[in-house]
Amino acid sequence: MKKTRRVPLSIPLLLWCLLTIVISHAGQAAPPVEPASAGGKAPKTAPASVSAVEYSQKGADTCIKCHDVDSEYPVFDIFKTKHAMKADSRTPFAGLQCEACHGPGVKGMASMEEAQKAGSHVGKVRPGEKRPPILNFGVKSDEPVETQNRMCLQCHEDDNHIAWWGSAHEKGEVACANCHTIHTAHDPVLDKVTQPEVCYKCHLKERAEFFKPSNHPVRFGQMDCSDCHASHGTGTSTLLIRPTLNETCYTCHADKRGPFLWEHPPASEDCTLCHTPHGSIHPALLTKRPPLLCQQCHSQIGHPSVAFTTQGLPNANPSGFLLAGSCMNCHSQVHGSNHPSGVKLMR
Ligand code: HEC
Ligand code: HEC
Ligand code: HEC
Ligand code: HEC
Ligand code: HEC
Ligand code: HEC
Ligand code: HEC
Ligand code: HEC
Ligand code: HEC
Ligand code: HEC
């Protein structure tokens, strides 16, 4: 419904006066859980795109009149989180409270006239009329991801989040709230045991990989994705926690780092020449089974490559060098050797 009625000049003026008073009192919002401690503190960190006049007068109290304990969505669990630590002046609840994230009760209005026309999410709604929306997050939000994330980044654009810009998740338009759950005492993505399920919502292929017979023990809660990946971005395209793939592996498998007296070049170059990082149908996370694994690079000529062969090594008998440990029956030090006579990686 469009109203074309002219607004007399005095009304905006009057509103302006009223709202100026509102701002100067907004900080005195009665805090919903631990009264008094936030008293007198002026609201802070209003995003530049909206003018502060649109924030509701009583902070969270305005919202929880309707979003109360009985409401379907568990709004109240946020009071058990770091965001609700009013003693910490950086937190939402020390400032604009709910609206620090959800924006003003009137959504994204550039001017007061617009706001007036649109009505307010926190206000009364006439029967049959739709309540004006307020910024929501994650899957239920109809706002662009960038708008949502900006609300979080006004406080979180610190050292830990510098790499966010240009990272796979930022470019892939993943919202902070796609991974983080805010209205809960324990954010699942910050917990080793529950984190993988959050990632699997989008990374189904990886889920399948971790269910393969040989795997990194993510499925058993001993590791999580964060052991190797930095979700907020890093220098590497695959979001690894260290500047190179091998450095990432060495954080736990330090024994493979070397330097070795006799290096095996592929091992010091890139572990994934032979291993998959998540899971494999072959033992020891191998990409292929030996001898095929080795013969991608090493010739079969002049050396036993097939079980039950007499060809190649002198005195080789058909007992099958390549059974069981295959090439590693003899070349056991496949990651490099420190033995003086380990040149053929056999000891
Ligand atoms: C730190 C940011 C933040 C603060 C502060 C915050 N919220 Fe939220 N809110 C979110 C996010 C993110 C979601 C999306 C779902 C989720 O992550 O839990 C959400 C979801 C909601 C929803 C659910 C909407 C739906 O889809 O059903 C309601 C209602 C809500 N918040 C109300 C409030 C109220 C009331 C307060 C103050 C008591 C508040 N929020 C404070 C970030 C915040
Ligand atoms: C007068 C009651 C009332 C007040 C006050 C109120 N809400 Fe709502 N809110 C609702 C209702 C009802 C819905 C469900 C929307 C619908 O079904 O149209 C809702 C939905 C929401 C949603 C989901 C997104 C959307 O727009 O549908 C969020 C987020 C939310 N409210 C946050 C807040 C915050 C933050 C405040 C305080 C600034 C607040 N609400 C104040 C009644 C209220
Ligand atoms: C008004 C500032 C502010 C806003 C807005 C804000 N946060 Fe926070 N957030 C904080 C502060 C302060 C902490 C506590 C940091 C600490 O303890 O070091 C925090 C903590 C967190 C944590 C860590 C929680 C934990 O238990 O360790 C996560 C995750 C988080 N915020 C995500 C978000 C997301 C997602 C949004 C947007 C929906 C958001 N924040 C919006 C200020 C804010
Ligand atoms: C792909 C999932 C994902 C996305 C998207 C994501 N996070 Fe996180 N976040 C995590 C994980 C996992 C952790 C735990 C620590 C880690 O692995 O780096 C975390 C930790 C945090 C923390 C607490 C520790 C710290 O680094 O200070 C804050 C705050 C935080 N995230 C805020 C945000 C904000 C703000 C955004 C959006 C710009 C965001 N996150 C987007 C997964 C995500
Ligand atoms: C909402 C969906 C979503 C969630 C949840 C999510 N991701 Fe992603 N992830 C993406 C998108 C989109 C990309 C961009 C690249 C692409 O299209 O695969 C991406 C890229 C990545 C990449 C880089 C892949 C590449 O090809 O460069 C890694 C690693 C990754 N995510 C890990 C994680 C981890 C770890 C988590 C959980 C903490 C997680 N993701 C949660 C959607 C998601
Ligand atoms: C042991 C370390 C490790 C763990 C744990 C791990 N990853 Fe990875 N992941 C890697 C490495 C290394 C790569 C890069 C592989 C490459 O470049 O060939 C990778 C690549 C990826 C990619 C990109 C795949 C592609 O095809 O481009 C995604 C997505 C991903 N990981 C998601 C996850 C998720 C989700 C989890 C947790 C459930 C997880 N990873 C746990 C090491 C790990
Ligand atoms: C956060 C620590 C951590 C990181 C980082 C890590 N791993 Fe592991 N890795 C483990 C654990 C734990 C096991 C399981 C050991 C066990 O079951 O005895 C394991 C096992 C393995 C195995 C043997 C699997 C088997 O079934 O015998 C291989 C191969 C392996 N990792 C390779 C890698 C590679 C390659 C990387 C780098 C992409 C890497 N790991 C990064 C912790 C890690
Ligand atoms: C040339 C192929 C190849 C490369 C490259 C390689 N590995 Fe391996 N790795 C193997 C083979 C083959 C096995 C199985 C050994 C066996 O069964 O005796 C193995 C086993 C492992 C194991 C489990 C047994 C053990 O020795 O602890 C770990 C852990 C491991 N590799 C880590 C790594 C890491 C980390 C890298 C990168 C620095 C790497 N590998 C590079 C071939 C390779
Ligand atoms: C990605 C390629 C690649 C794979 C896969 C590979 N190697 Fe190698 N390997 C090399 C290279 C390169 C050298 C160094 C050759 C040189 O110095 O002339 C080497 C050297 C060796 C040597 C010492 C050779 C010498 O002349 O001193 C042995 C033994 C060896 N590899 C065994 C194996 C075994 C066993 C496997 C399987 C588990 C394997 N390699 C898999 C590339 C590979
Ligand atoms: C029965 C033990 C045994 C098995 C099994 C074995 N090798 Fe060897 N390998 C040797 C010996 C001994 C040498 C050293 C030969 C020499 O110095 O002339 C050697 C040398 C090599 C060399 C160095 C190049 C050369 O000819 O001197 C490579 C590469 C190699 N082996 C790869 C493999 C691969 C790949 C497999 C699996 C298909 C394999 N080996 C299986 C015993 C074995």
mmCIF file of N, CA, C and O in Angstrom, residues 181-216:
data_model
loop_
_atom_site.group_PDB
_atom_site.id
_atom_site.type_symbol
_atom_site.label_atom_id
_atom_site.label_comp_id
_atom_site.label_asym_id
_atom_site.label_seq_id
_atom_site.Cartn_x
_atom_site.Cartn_y
_atom_site.Cartn_z
ATOM 1 N N THR A 181 26.796 -20.619 15.200
ATOM 2 C CA THR A 181 25.473 -20.497 15.781
ATOM 3 C C THR A 181 25.604 -19.580 16.985
ATOM 4 O O THR A 181 26.432 -19.811 17.863
ATOM 5 N N ILE A 182 24.834 -18.541 16.984
ATOM 6 C CA ILE A 182 25.035 -17.483 17.972
ATOM 7 C C ILE A 182 24.121 -17.652 19.178
ATOM 8 O O ILE A 182 24.539 -17.455 20.307
ATOM 9 N N HIS A 183 22.882 -18.052 18.930
ATOM 10 C CA HIS A 183 21.941 -18.173 20.041
ATOM 11 C C HIS A 183 22.031 -19.553 20.670
ATOM 12 O O HIS A 183 21.061 -20.314 20.697
ATOM 13 N N THR A 184 23.204 -19.899 21.148
ATOM 14 C CA THR A 184 23.380 -21.178 21.801
ATOM 15 C C THR A 184 24.558 -21.071 22.748
ATOM 16 O O THR A 184 25.491 -20.315 22.492
ATOM 17 N N ALA A 185 24.491 -21.819 23.838
ATOM 18 C CA ALA A 185 25.572 -21.747 24.825
ATOM 19 C C ALA A 185 26.857 -22.321 24.263
ATOM 20 O O ALA A 185 27.951 -21.878 24.603
ATOM 21 N N HIS A 186 26.750 -23.333 23.400
ATOM 22 C CA HIS A 186 27.941 -23.949 22.829
ATOM 23 C C HIS A 186 27.840 -23.976 21.316
ATOM 24 O O HIS A 186 27.112 -24.785 20.748
ATOM 25 N N ASP A 187 28.587 -23.118 20.682
ATOM 26 C CA ASP A 187 28.616 -23.052 19.226
ATOM 27 C C ASP A 187 29.250 -24.346 18.680
ATOM 28 O O ASP A 187 30.419 -24.606 18.913
ATOM 29 N N PRO A 188 28.476 -25.157 17.962
ATOM 30 C CA PRO A 188 28.996 -26.462 17.510
ATOM 31 C C PRO A 188 30.285 -26.378 16.692
ATOM 32 O O PRO A 188 31.096 -27.287 16.753
ATOM 33 N N VAL A 189 30.477 -25.297 15.963
ATOM 34 C CA VAL A 189 31.659 -25.234 15.093
ATOM 35 C C VAL A 189 32.937 -25.002 15.908
ATOM 36 O O VAL A 189 34.044 -25.210 15.412
ATOM 37 N N LEU A 190 32.795 -24.618 17.174
ATOM 38 C CA LEU A 190 33.978 -24.405 18.011
ATOM 39 C C LEU A 190 34.320 -25.649 18.833
ATOM 40 O O LEU A 190 35.221 -25.631 19.658
ATOM 41 N N ASP A 191 33.601 -26.727 18.605
ATOM 42 C CA ASP A 191 33.801 -27.951 19.377
ATOM 43 C C ASP A 191 34.316 -29.066 18.462
ATOM 44 O O ASP A 191 33.733 -29.345 17.420
ATOM 45 N N LYS A 192 35.426 -29.683 18.863
ATOM 46 C CA LYS A 192 36.061 -30.732 18.061
ATOM 47 C C LYS A 192 35.092 -31.803 17.600
ATOM 48 O O LYS A 192 35.134 -32.244 16.459
ATOM 49 N N VAL A 193 34.225 -32.228 18.496
ATOM 50 C CA VAL A 193 33.355 -33.355 18.182
ATOM 51 C C VAL A 193 32.253 -32.955 17.202
ATOM 52 O O VAL A 193 31.907 -33.707 16.293
ATOM 53 N N THR A 194 31.704 -31.764 17.370
ATOM 54 C CA THR A 194 30.541 -31.383 16.558
ATOM 55 C C THR A 194 30.910 -30.566 15.317
ATOM 56 O O THR A 194 30.093 -30.425 14.414
ATOM 57 N N GLN A 195 32.139 -30.060 15.260
ATOM 58 C CA GLN A 195 32.512 -29.209 14.124
ATOM 59 C C GLN A 195 32.347 -29.863 12.750
ATOM 60 O O GLN A 195 31.777 -29.251 11.842
ATOM 61 N N PRO A 196 32.857 -31.113 12.562
ATOM 62 C CA PRO A 196 32.773 -31.680 11.209
ATOM 63 C C PRO A 196 31.367 -31.665 10.615
ATOM 64 O O PRO A 196 31.207 -31.360 9.433
ATOM 65 N N GLU A 197 30.352 -31.937 11.426
ATOM 66 C CA GLU A 197 28.989 -31.947 10.889
ATOM 67 C C GLU A 197 28.608 -30.585 10.315
ATOM 68 O O GLU A 197 27.853 -30.499 9.345
ATOM 69 N N VAL A 198 29.108 -29.513 10.939
ATOM 70 C CA VAL A 198 28.820 -28.173 10.435
ATOM 71 C C VAL A 198 29.419 -28.030 9.036
ATOM 72 O O VAL A 198 28.771 -27.541 8.108
ATOM 73 N N CYS A 199 30.635 -28.482 8.868
ATOM 74 C CA CYS A 199 31.312 -28.358 7.571
ATOM 75 C C CYS A 199 30.661 -29.269 6.526
ATOM 76 O O CYS A 199 30.545 -28.913 5.354
ATOM 77 N N TYR A 200 30.245 -30.453 6.958
ATOM 78 C CA TYR A 200 29.661 -31.415 6.021
ATOM 79 C C TYR A 200 28.341 -30.911 5.422
ATOM 80 O O TYR A 200 27.894 -31.423 4.402
ATOM 81 N N LYS A 201 27.709 -29.935 6.067
ATOM 82 C CA LYS A 201 26.493 -29.372 5.474
ATOM 83 C C LYS A 201 26.769 -28.980 4.029
ATOM 84 O O LYS A 201 25.913 -29.099 3.163
ATOM 85 N N CYS A 202 27.950 -28.478 3.778
ATOM 86 C CA CYS A 202 28.307 -28.071 2.417
ATOM 87 C C CYS A 202 29.336 -28.994 1.779
ATOM 88 O O CYS A 202 29.357 -29.153 0.571
ATOM 89 N N HIS A 203 30.211 -29.587 2.572
ATOM 90 C CA HIS A 203 31.311 -30.382 2.006
ATOM 91 C C HIS A 203 31.010 -31.875 2.106
ATOM 92 O O HIS A 203 31.620 -32.610 2.887
ATOM 93 N N LEU A 204 30.072 -32.311 1.288
ATOM 94 C CA LEU A 204 29.627 -33.703 1.339
ATOM 95 C C LEU A 204 30.700 -34.680 0.885
ATOM 96 O O LEU A 204 30.819 -35.778 1.406
ATOM 97 N N LYS A 205 31.493 -34.255 -0.086
ATOM 98 C CA LYS A 205 32.539 -35.132 -0.604
ATOM 99 C C LYS A 205 33.526 -35.484 0.514
ATOM 100 O O LYS A 205 33.945 -36.627 0.649
ATOM 101 N N GLU A 206 33.855 -34.491 1.318
ATOM 102 C CA GLU A 206 34.809 -34.712 2.401
ATOM 103 C C GLU A 206 34.221 -35.650 3.461
ATOM 104 O O GLU A 206 34.921 -36.451 4.063
ATOM 105 N N ARG A 207 32.921 -35.518 3.668
ATOM 106 C CA ARG A 207 32.272 -36.422 4.615
ATOM 107 C C ARG A 207 32.483 -37.868 4.174
ATOM 108 O O ARG A 207 32.869 -38.727 4.956
ATOM 109 N N ALA A 208 32.251 -38.110 2.888
ATOM 110 C CA ALA A 208 32.419 -39.457 2.355
ATOM 111 C C ALA A 208 33.858 -39.922 2.526
ATOM 112 O O ALA A 208 34.120 -41.082 2.849
ATOM 113 N N GLU A 209 34.799 -39.011 2.320
ATOM 114 C CA GLU A 209 36.216 -39.388 2.431
ATOM 115 C C GLU A 209 36.574 -39.847 3.844
ATOM 116 O O GLU A 209 37.285 -40.833 4.028
ATOM 117 N N PHE A 210 36.066 -39.134 4.831
ATOM 118 C CA PHE A 210 36.410 -39.488 6.210
ATOM 119 C C PHE A 210 35.758 -40.799 6.645
ATOM 120 O O PHE A 210 36.100 -41.353 7.675
ATOM 121 N N PHE A 211 34.806 -41.276 5.871
ATOM 122 C CA PHE A 211 34.194 -42.559 6.197
ATOM 123 C C PHE A 211 34.889 -43.734 5.512
ATOM 124 O O PHE A 211 34.501 -44.874 5.690
ATOM 125 N N LYS A 212 35.924 -43.443 4.740
ATOM 126 C CA LYS A 212 36.662 -44.535 4.108
ATOM 127 C C LYS A 212 37.493 -45.286 5.151
ATOM 128 O O LYS A 212 37.814 -44.735 6.207
ATOM 129 N N PRO A 213 37.862 -46.554 4.831
ATOM 130 C CA PRO A 213 38.487 -47.395 5.850
ATOM 131 C C PRO A 213 39.780 -46.825 6.449
ATOM 132 O O PRO A 213 40.041 -47.011 7.631
ATOM 133 N N SER A 214 40.603 -46.182 5.642
ATOM 134 C CA SER A 214 41.795 -45.558 6.203
ATOM 135 C C SER A 214 41.534 -44.061 6.250
ATOM 136 O O SER A 214 41.150 -43.459 5.249
ATOM 137 N N ASN A 215 41.715 -43.470 7.422
ATOM 138 C CA ASN A 215 41.322 -42.063 7.535
ATOM 139 C C ASN A 215 42.055 -41.371 8.675
ATOM 140 O O ASN A 215 42.628 -42.009 9.542
ATOM 141 N N HIS A 216 42.066 -40.074 8.636
ATOM 142 C CA HIS A 216 42.450 -39.311 9.819
ATOM 143 C C HIS A 216 41.272 -39.363 10.785
ATOM 144 O O HIS A 216 40.121 -39.206 10.371
#
